[in-house]
GROMACS .gro file of C-alpha atoms in nm:
model
  384
    1MET     CA    1  -9.356  -3.734   0.761
    2ARG     CA    2  -9.297  -4.094   0.704
    3VAL     CA    3  -8.922  -4.194   0.587
    4CYS     CA    4  -8.855  -4.560   0.537
    5ILE     CA    5  -8.505  -4.702   0.525
    6VAL     CA    6  -8.462  -5.052   0.328
    7GLY     CA    7  -8.142  -5.211   0.445
    8GLY     CA    8  -8.002  -5.201   0.803
    9GLY     CA    9  -7.619  -5.195   0.686
   10PHE     CA   10  -7.367  -4.915   0.719
   11GLY     CA   11  -7.565  -4.694   0.477
   12GLY     CA   12  -7.910  -4.752   0.613
   13LEU     CA   13  -7.839  -4.786   0.969
   14TYR     CA   14  -7.611  -4.477   1.021
   15CYS     CA   15  -7.878  -4.269   0.790
   16ALA     CA   16  -8.150  -4.390   1.027
   17LEU     CA   17  -7.933  -4.266   1.341
   18ALA     CA   18  -7.819  -3.935   1.196
   19LEU     CA   19  -8.222  -3.870   1.090
   20HIS     CA   20  -8.296  -3.907   1.437
   21ARG     CA   21  -8.036  -3.705   1.567
   22ARG     CA   22  -8.128  -3.400   1.330
   23SER     CA   23  -8.482  -3.430   1.327
   24GLN     CA   24  -8.541  -3.223   1.637
   25ALA     CA   25  -8.487  -2.927   1.413
   26SER     CA   26  -8.713  -3.056   1.155
   27PRO     CA   27  -9.048  -2.852   1.108
   28ARG     CA   28  -9.243  -3.134   1.055
   29PRO     CA   29  -9.224  -3.459   1.294
   30LEU     CA   30  -9.078  -3.775   1.117
   31HIS     CA   31  -9.185  -4.118   1.141
   32ILE     CA   32  -8.874  -4.337   1.087
   33THR     CA   33  -8.911  -4.683   0.983
   34LEU     CA   34  -8.595  -4.904   0.914
   35ILE     CA   35  -8.668  -5.239   0.762
   36GLU     CA   36  -8.430  -5.493   0.798
   37PRO     CA   37  -8.488  -5.916   0.799
   38ARG     CA   38  -8.166  -5.949   1.013
   39ASP     CA   39  -8.193  -5.882   1.395
   40ARG     CA   40  -7.803  -5.796   1.423
   41PHE     CA   41  -7.620  -5.498   1.296
   42ASN     CA   42  -7.319  -5.698   1.129
   43PHE     CA   43  -7.000  -5.436   1.140
   44THR     CA   44  -6.837  -5.644   0.854
   45PRO     CA   45  -6.475  -5.514   0.880
   46LEU     CA   46  -6.452  -5.675   1.210
   47LEU     CA   47  -6.578  -6.046   1.116
   48TYR     CA   48  -6.218  -6.179   1.109
   49GLU     CA   49  -6.127  -6.076   1.430
   50LEU     CA   50  -6.431  -6.367   1.552
   51LEU     CA   51  -6.208  -6.633   1.425
   52THR     CA   52  -5.933  -6.560   1.655
   53GLN     CA   53  -6.121  -6.422   1.948
   54GLU     CA   54  -6.006  -6.087   1.945
   55LEU     CA   55  -6.366  -5.989   1.958
   56ALA     CA   56  -6.659  -6.099   2.108
   57PRO     CA   57  -6.956  -6.147   1.875
   58TRP     CA   58  -7.204  -5.878   2.075
   59GLU     CA   59  -6.910  -5.625   2.010
   60ILE     CA   60  -6.921  -5.597   1.638
   61ALA     CA   61  -7.282  -5.760   1.594
   62PRO     CA   62  -7.512  -5.587   1.863
   63THR     CA   63  -7.853  -5.626   1.797
   64TYR     CA   64  -8.083  -5.360   1.657
   65GLU     CA   65  -8.312  -5.361   1.968
   66GLU     CA   66  -7.973  -5.291   2.169
   67LEU     CA   67  -7.902  -4.984   1.890
   68LEU     CA   68  -8.256  -4.840   1.857
   69PRO     CA   69  -8.452  -4.817   2.143
   70PRO     CA   70  -8.339  -4.472   2.256
   71THR     CA   71  -8.431  -4.317   1.917
   72ALA     CA   72  -8.746  -4.275   1.747
   73VAL     CA   73  -8.706  -4.505   1.495
   74ASP     CA   74  -8.933  -4.836   1.452
   75ARG     CA   75  -8.754  -5.163   1.342
   76CYS     CA   76  -8.936  -5.353   1.087
   77GLN     CA   77  -8.803  -5.719   1.075
   78ASP     CA   78  -8.897  -5.810   0.720
   79TRP     CA   79  -8.797  -5.873   0.386
   80VAL     CA   80  -8.922  -5.612   0.109
   81ASP     CA   81  -9.063  -5.793  -0.204
   82GLN     CA   82  -9.143  -5.506  -0.414
   83ILE     CA   83  -9.101  -5.148  -0.410
   84ASP     CA   84  -9.355  -4.928  -0.616
   85LEU     CA   85  -9.194  -4.549  -0.699
   86ALA     CA   86  -9.497  -4.422  -0.874
   87GLN     CA   87  -9.760  -4.495  -0.568
   88ARG     CA   88  -9.510  -4.469  -0.302
   89THR     CA   89  -9.532  -4.802  -0.153
   90ILE     CA   90  -9.357  -5.089   0.006
   91THR     CA   91  -9.461  -5.458  -0.033
   92LEU     CA   92  -9.338  -5.668   0.257
   93ARG     CA   93  -9.330  -6.060   0.261
   94GLN     CA   94  -9.496  -6.099   0.598
   95GLY     CA   95  -9.634  -5.760   0.719
   96LYS     CA   96  -9.890  -5.518   0.577
   97PRO     CA   97  -9.759  -5.268   0.283
   98LEU     CA   98  -9.583  -4.960   0.399
   99VAL     CA   99  -9.671  -4.616   0.243
  100TYR     CA  100  -9.369  -4.324   0.235
  101ASP     CA  101  -9.296  -3.987   0.171
  102TYR     CA  102  -8.913  -4.023   0.134
  103LEU     CA  103  -8.741  -4.346   0.052
  104VAL     CA  104  -8.388  -4.459   0.156
  105VAL     CA  105  -8.259  -4.787  -0.027
  106ALA     CA  106  -7.938  -4.921   0.140
  107ILE     CA  107  -7.929  -5.323   0.063
  108GLY     CA  108  -7.593  -5.369  -0.013
  109SER     CA  109  -7.440  -5.613  -0.251
  110GLN     CA  110  -7.412  -6.006  -0.209
  111MET     CA  111  -7.158  -6.245  -0.295
  112ARG     CA  112  -7.105  -6.288  -0.651
  113PRO     CA  113  -7.351  -6.608  -0.772
  114PRO     CA  114  -7.086  -6.895  -0.838
  115THR     CA  115  -7.054  -6.988  -1.186
  116VAL     CA  116  -6.773  -7.269  -1.087
  117ALA     CA  117  -6.941  -7.629  -1.095
  118GLY     CA  118  -6.956  -7.744  -0.712
  119SER     CA  119  -6.854  -7.430  -0.583
  120ARG     CA  120  -7.183  -7.344  -0.430
  121ALA     CA  121  -7.246  -7.709  -0.245
  122HIS     CA  122  -6.869  -7.747  -0.129
  123THR     CA  123  -6.765  -7.361  -0.011
  124LEU     CA  124  -6.840  -7.147   0.237
  125PRO     CA  125  -6.927  -6.778   0.233
  126PHE     CA  126  -6.782  -6.519   0.465
  127ALA     CA  127  -6.976  -6.202   0.502
  128THR     CA  128  -7.195  -6.206   0.805
  129VAL     CA  129  -7.184  -6.313   1.145
  130ASP     CA  130  -7.366  -6.616   1.057
  131ASP     CA  131  -7.127  -6.735   0.829
  132ALA     CA  132  -6.904  -6.659   1.076
  133TRP     CA  133  -7.067  -6.880   1.301
  134GLN     CA  134  -7.098  -7.186   1.018
  135LEU     CA  135  -6.727  -7.128   1.000
  136GLU     CA  136  -6.666  -7.161   1.345
  137ARG     CA  137  -6.873  -7.499   1.378
  138ARG     CA  138  -6.651  -7.614   1.085
  139LEU     CA  139  -6.358  -7.560   1.229
  140GLU     CA  140  -6.459  -7.733   1.570
  141ALA     CA  141  -6.555  -8.013   1.338
  142LEU     CA  142  -6.185  -8.048   1.239
  143ASP     CA  143  -6.052  -8.045   1.545
  144ASP     CA  144  -5.944  -8.404   1.559
  145LEU     CA  145  -5.686  -8.349   1.259
  146ALA     CA  146  -5.344  -8.329   1.267
  147THR     CA  147  -5.335  -8.125   0.941
  148VAL     CA  148  -5.606  -7.909   0.812
  149ARG     CA  149  -5.612  -7.801   0.442
  150VAL     CA  150  -5.769  -7.478   0.352
  151VAL     CA  151  -5.806  -7.317   0.020
  152VAL     CA  152  -5.927  -6.974  -0.009
  153ALA     CA  153  -6.068  -6.887  -0.365
  154GLY     CA  154  -6.011  -6.502  -0.408
  155ALA     CA  155  -5.707  -6.263  -0.302
  156GLY     CA  156  -5.908  -5.969  -0.263
  157ALA     CA  157  -5.936  -5.830   0.086
  158SER     CA  158  -6.168  -6.104   0.222
  159GLY     CA  159  -5.964  -6.360   0.104
  160VAL     CA  160  -5.627  -6.220   0.233
  161GLU     CA  161  -5.779  -6.099   0.565
  162LEU     CA  162  -5.952  -6.503   0.594
  163ALA     CA  163  -5.576  -6.667   0.501
  164CYS     CA  164  -5.401  -6.465   0.764
  165LYS     CA  165  -5.619  -6.508   1.055
  166LEU     CA  166  -5.675  -6.857   0.974
  167SER     CA  167  -5.334  -6.923   0.967
  168ASP     CA  168  -5.312  -6.784   1.310
  169ARG     CA  169  -5.594  -6.971   1.434
  170LEU     CA  170  -5.477  -7.305   1.312
  171GLY     CA  171  -5.074  -7.244   1.381
  172HIS     CA  172  -4.875  -7.534   1.289
  173ARG     CA  173  -5.191  -7.743   1.185
  174GLY     CA  174  -5.285  -7.499   0.909
  175GLN     CA  175  -5.190  -7.536   0.558
  176ILE     CA  176  -5.353  -7.226   0.386
  177THR     CA  177  -5.386  -7.174  -0.010
  178VAL     CA  178  -5.487  -6.884  -0.154
  179VAL     CA  179  -5.577  -6.910  -0.551
  180ASP     CA  180  -5.686  -6.605  -0.749
  181ARG     CA  181  -5.728  -6.583  -1.140
  182ARG     CA  182  -5.585  -6.256  -1.152
  183GLY     CA  183  -5.222  -6.143  -1.167
  184GLU     CA  184  -5.215  -5.989  -0.840
  185ILE     CA  185  -5.322  -5.950  -0.488
  186LEU     CA  186  -5.560  -5.678  -0.373
  187ARG     CA  187  -5.557  -5.545  -0.707
  188SER     CA  188  -5.731  -5.204  -0.616
  189TYR     CA  189  -5.497  -5.156  -0.297
  190PRO     CA  190  -5.211  -4.959  -0.317
  191GLU     CA  191  -4.867  -5.124  -0.380
  192ARG     CA  192  -4.783  -5.065  -0.021
  193VAL     CA  193  -5.055  -5.227   0.111
  194GLN     CA  194  -5.004  -5.528  -0.156
  195ARG     CA  195  -4.641  -5.538  -0.022
  196SER     CA  196  -4.718  -5.572   0.323
  197ALA     CA  197  -4.989  -5.840   0.301
  198MET     CA  198  -4.753  -6.065   0.101
  199ARG     CA  199  -4.524  -6.037   0.372
  200ALA     CA  200  -4.760  -6.140   0.608
  201LEU     CA  201  -4.882  -6.426   0.381
  202ALA     CA  202  -4.546  -6.540   0.350
  203LYS     CA  203  -4.470  -6.526   0.699
  204ARG     CA  204  -4.760  -6.761   0.759
  205ARG     CA  205  -4.627  -6.977   0.484
  206VAL     CA  206  -4.956  -6.943   0.301
  207SER     CA  207  -4.942  -7.079  -0.067
  208VAL     CA  208  -5.040  -6.791  -0.318
  209TYR     CA  209  -5.133  -6.902  -0.690
  210LEU     CA  210  -5.193  -6.610  -0.914
  211ASP     CA  211  -5.306  -6.638  -1.269
  212ALA     CA  212  -5.505  -6.923  -1.163
  213ALA     CA  213  -5.831  -7.016  -1.321
  214ILE     CA  214  -6.058  -7.217  -1.101
  215GLU     CA  215  -6.216  -7.513  -1.274
  216THR     CA  216  -6.435  -7.726  -1.052
  217VAL     CA  217  -6.485  -7.776  -0.718
  218ASP     CA  218  -6.564  -8.095  -0.513
  219GLY     CA  219  -6.595  -8.268  -0.171
  220SER     CA  220  -6.207  -8.350  -0.250
  221GLY     CA  221  -6.085  -8.003  -0.307
  222LEU     CA  222  -6.041  -7.752  -0.591
  223THR     CA  223  -5.938  -7.775  -0.944
  224PHE     CA  224  -5.761  -7.482  -1.100
  225GLY     CA  225  -5.523  -7.388  -1.434
  226TYR     CA  226  -5.216  -7.285  -1.348
  227GLN     CA  227  -4.910  -7.239  -1.584
  228GLY     CA  228  -5.109  -7.429  -1.874
  229GLN     CA  229  -5.159  -7.701  -1.669
  230PRO     CA  230  -5.464  -7.822  -1.454
  231HIS     CA  231  -5.388  -7.844  -1.057
  232HIS     CA  232  -5.581  -8.002  -0.805
  233CYS     CA  233  -5.547  -7.858  -0.441
  234PRO     CA  234  -5.724  -8.099  -0.191
  235ALA     CA  235  -5.872  -7.960   0.105
  236ASP     CA  236  -6.078  -8.003   0.426
  237LEU     CA  237  -6.237  -7.647   0.423
  238MET     CA  238  -6.316  -7.393   0.119
  239LEU     CA  239  -6.393  -7.048   0.143
  240TRP     CA  240  -6.538  -6.841  -0.163
  241THR     CA  241  -6.450  -6.467  -0.139
  242VAL     CA  242  -6.504  -6.396  -0.520
  243GLY     CA  243  -6.601  -6.054  -0.578
  244THR     CA  244  -6.955  -5.915  -0.477
  245VAL     CA  245  -7.232  -5.768  -0.681
  246PRO     CA  246  -7.494  -5.551  -0.576
  247ARG     CA  247  -7.829  -5.684  -0.436
  248PRO     CA  248  -8.134  -5.677  -0.724
  249TRP     CA  249  -8.376  -5.416  -0.686
  250PRO     CA  250  -8.663  -5.530  -0.524
  251SER     CA  251  -8.891  -5.456  -0.814
  252SER     CA  252  -8.916  -5.584  -1.175
  253ALA     CA  253  -8.970  -5.194  -1.261
  254ALA     CA  254  -8.587  -5.115  -1.173
  255PRO     CA  255  -8.477  -4.773  -1.171
  256LYS     CA  256  -8.161  -4.702  -1.452
  257GLN     CA  257  -7.855  -4.863  -1.364
  258THR     CA  258  -7.520  -4.911  -1.454
  259PRO     CA  259  -7.350  -5.222  -1.665
  260LEU     CA  260  -7.277  -5.324  -1.300
  261GLY     CA  261  -7.630  -5.340  -1.184
  262GLN     CA  262  -7.578  -5.012  -0.949
  263CYS     CA  263  -7.840  -4.745  -0.945
  264LEU     CA  264  -7.785  -4.436  -1.155
  265VAL     CA  265  -7.813  -4.137  -0.870
  266LEU     CA  266  -7.744  -3.791  -0.905
  267PRO     CA  267  -7.457  -3.608  -0.718
  268THR     CA  268  -7.726  -3.557  -0.399
  269LEU     CA  269  -7.790  -3.941  -0.436
  270GLN     CA  270  -8.119  -3.898  -0.521
  271LEU     CA  271  -8.299  -4.104  -0.823
  272PRO     CA  272  -8.309  -3.889  -1.135
  273ASP     CA  273  -8.664  -3.958  -1.196
  274TYR     CA  274  -8.773  -3.953  -0.812
  275ASP     CA  275  -8.654  -3.653  -0.605
  276ASN     CA  276  -8.795  -3.837  -0.261
  277VAL     CA  277  -8.607  -4.157  -0.343
  278PHE     CA  278  -8.230  -4.189  -0.239
  279VAL     CA  279  -8.000  -4.490  -0.284
  280LEU     CA  280  -7.661  -4.516  -0.105
  281GLY     CA  281  -7.390  -4.790  -0.046
  282ASP     CA  282  -7.308  -5.070  -0.285
  283MET     CA  283  -7.630  -5.026  -0.442
  284ALA     CA  284  -7.572  -4.668  -0.594
  285ALA     CA  285  -7.282  -4.527  -0.838
  286MET     CA  286  -7.207  -4.296  -0.597
  287PRO     CA  287  -6.958  -3.999  -0.732
  288ALA     CA  288  -6.604  -3.978  -0.605
  289PRO     CA  289  -6.344  -3.700  -0.727
  290GLY     CA  290  -6.110  -3.889  -0.927
  291ARG     CA  291  -6.282  -4.198  -0.935
  292GLU     CA  292  -6.533  -4.331  -1.190
  293ARG     CA  293  -6.778  -4.401  -0.845
  294ALA     CA  294  -6.726  -4.423  -0.512
  295PRO     CA  295  -6.576  -4.795  -0.405
  296THR     CA  296  -6.823  -5.051  -0.266
  297THR     CA  297  -6.703  -5.022   0.090
  298ALA     CA  298  -6.838  -4.952   0.429
  299GLN     CA  299  -6.618  -4.670   0.445
  300ALA     CA  300  -6.844  -4.524   0.141
  301ALA     CA  301  -7.149  -4.624   0.282
  302TYR     CA  302  -7.057  -4.485   0.633
  303GLN     CA  303  -6.968  -4.161   0.458
  304ALA     CA  304  -7.320  -4.154   0.236
  305GLY     CA  305  -7.579  -4.235   0.555
  306PRO     CA  306  -7.562  -3.887   0.712
  307VAL     CA  307  -7.533  -3.711   0.386
  308VAL     CA  308  -7.891  -3.860   0.293
  309ALA     CA  309  -8.009  -3.793   0.627
  310HIS     CA  310  -7.910  -3.413   0.586
  311ASN     CA  311  -8.093  -3.405   0.227
  312ILE     CA  312  -8.426  -3.529   0.348
  313LEU     CA  313  -8.454  -3.266   0.612
  314ALA     CA  314  -8.367  -3.012   0.369
  315LEU     CA  315  -8.623  -3.110   0.140
  316ILE     CA  316  -8.880  -3.145   0.411
  317ALA     CA  317  -8.796  -2.784   0.544
  318ASN     CA  318  -8.760  -2.640   0.168
  319ARG     CA  319  -8.389  -2.606   0.194
  320SER     CA  320  -8.136  -2.647  -0.087
  321VAL     CA  321  -7.981  -3.031  -0.057
  322LYS     CA  322  -7.592  -3.099  -0.107
  323PRO     CA  323  -7.382  -3.322  -0.297
  324PHE     CA  324  -7.212  -3.625  -0.150
  325ARG     CA  325  -6.816  -3.611  -0.176
  326TYR     CA  326  -6.658  -3.914  -0.097
  327ASN     CA  327  -6.336  -3.870   0.101
  328HIS     CA  328  -6.113  -4.162   0.098
  329LEU     CA  329  -5.958  -4.186   0.457
  330GLY     CA  330  -5.700  -4.470   0.385
  331ASP     CA  331  -5.669  -4.851   0.359
  332MET     CA  332  -5.709  -5.091   0.655
  333LEU     CA  333  -5.665  -5.463   0.646
  334THR     CA  334  -5.607  -5.711   0.940
  335LEU     CA  335  -5.301  -5.956   0.843
  336GLY     CA  336  -5.345  -6.196   1.128
  337GLN     CA  337  -5.382  -6.162   1.529
  338GLY     CA  338  -5.246  -5.853   1.659
  339ASP     CA  339  -5.103  -5.733   1.300
  340ALA     CA  340  -5.238  -5.526   1.042
  341VAL     CA  341  -5.173  -5.247   0.763
  342VAL     CA  342  -5.328  -4.897   0.799
  343CYS     CA  343  -5.219  -4.673   0.488
  344GLY     CA  344  -5.375  -4.305   0.453
  345PHE     CA  345  -5.226  -3.936   0.464
  346GLY     CA  346  -4.865  -4.051   0.341
  347LEU     CA  347  -4.854  -4.296   0.636
  348CYS     CA  348  -4.844  -4.673   0.604
  349ILE     CA  349  -4.829  -4.832   1.001
  350THR     CA  350  -4.789  -5.210   1.037
  351GLY     CA  351  -4.774  -5.474   1.292
  352ARG     CA  352  -4.904  -5.412   1.629
  353LEU     CA  353  -4.927  -5.071   1.594
  354GLY     CA  354  -5.127  -5.090   1.254
  355ALA     CA  355  -5.339  -5.331   1.464
  356PHE     CA  356  -5.404  -5.092   1.741
  357SER     CA  357  -5.473  -4.830   1.465
  358ARG     CA  358  -5.702  -5.010   1.261
  359ARG     CA  359  -5.901  -5.131   1.588
  360TRP     CA  360  -5.907  -4.788   1.719
  361ALA     CA  361  -6.049  -4.606   1.395
  362TYR     CA  362  -6.308  -4.897   1.376
  363TRP     CA  363  -6.411  -4.860   1.738
  364LEU     CA  364  -6.460  -4.479   1.634
  365ARG     CA  365  -6.719  -4.613   1.371
  366LEU     CA  366  -6.916  -4.812   1.589
  367PRO     CA  367  -7.298  -4.700   1.536
  368THR     CA  368  -7.362  -4.556   1.872
  369HIS     CA  369  -7.230  -4.367   2.155
  370ALA     CA  370  -7.371  -4.620   2.397
  371HIS     CA  371  -7.244  -4.946   2.206
  372ARG     CA  372  -6.886  -4.759   2.184
  373ARG     CA  373  -6.887  -4.663   2.534
  374ARG     CA  374  -6.962  -5.074   2.653
  375VAL     CA  375  -6.698  -5.151   2.394
  376LEU     CA  376  -6.464  -4.927   2.583
  377ARG     CA  377  -6.522  -5.064   2.910
  378HIS     CA  378  -6.504  -5.433   2.837
  379ARG     CA  379  -6.169  -5.375   2.663
  380LEU     CA  380  -6.046  -5.208   2.990
  381GLY     CA  381  -6.210  -5.483   3.218
  382PHE     CA  382  -6.478  -5.347   3.364
  383LYS     CA  383  -6.767  -5.536   3.430
  384ASP     CA  384  -7.128  -5.375   3.292
   0.00000   0.00000   0.00000
């Protein structure tokens, strides 16, 4: 049976690894192909630790070559140009077309296309290891400045985490400003997390402007409306973290979608009209108890991958499939070097203990036992 997985992020990679682990019990041999144009897996929640050198790039961005050799998963480093659901074929940009029996689509989300004049040309995104390296190069170019003025557009999780890490990275040289059009930071997070984040920002003297509509961005800085007046914030470096949207379906004939651009899926994460096609992660309106849908987070995709693997093997064996049930395990944010907030199960841990708890929780979610072991040995001071 030929299983093609489009996208090597949390949903796609963890589905591929789960399929391999469980395929030994499959009545028919599987040929699993993971299609991903990048050569490295990005453990995105820990990207911010690169800025303060708390973690090394290889720890949070191992190559697929490192992660996949012990498995029976073929890696296809290419872009998908089109998926023909009726013909069960995938057209690649460079390679030959692929034919599948079962398809998993997990290509995630992308930064919301900037609509503010100048934002695309003068700001940097922060969503991948490549973005982190680009930001590192820009920071190195500013080393000679006595004061480095940084503006972060967006006060969601990424904006807050970036502001705290950059403040600690730059120290007394940093002059950090966060601007958001909404009236509160971390709008979708519990109040306890919001309070912890505000304390961390205040401690680092980060200026926060809320209810501030960004109007223009140019080489000198960012202009926004605040309290009825235009306000210009000069900057040496500007970062854009204003939301994400699902990546477009790789075909003009897209499946049924929500107004937000997510694919409509059954509780089993199958497409309603194609029971051999699964969509998960940010691409799908995945169900969640007590919510309209599961959040577009790594946590949700991480949970969905093994469920899809189970359901594919169940279909092959003519067994019943099971629904995906998102289980919210809490909220974790880094709030600077050696500082974090972890809230869940009635507890809220901050400071160094929060940082340790967050790091430990994410270590447990690294993709393979071998990689977790290598990271742990490195952290304990052992040589490979």
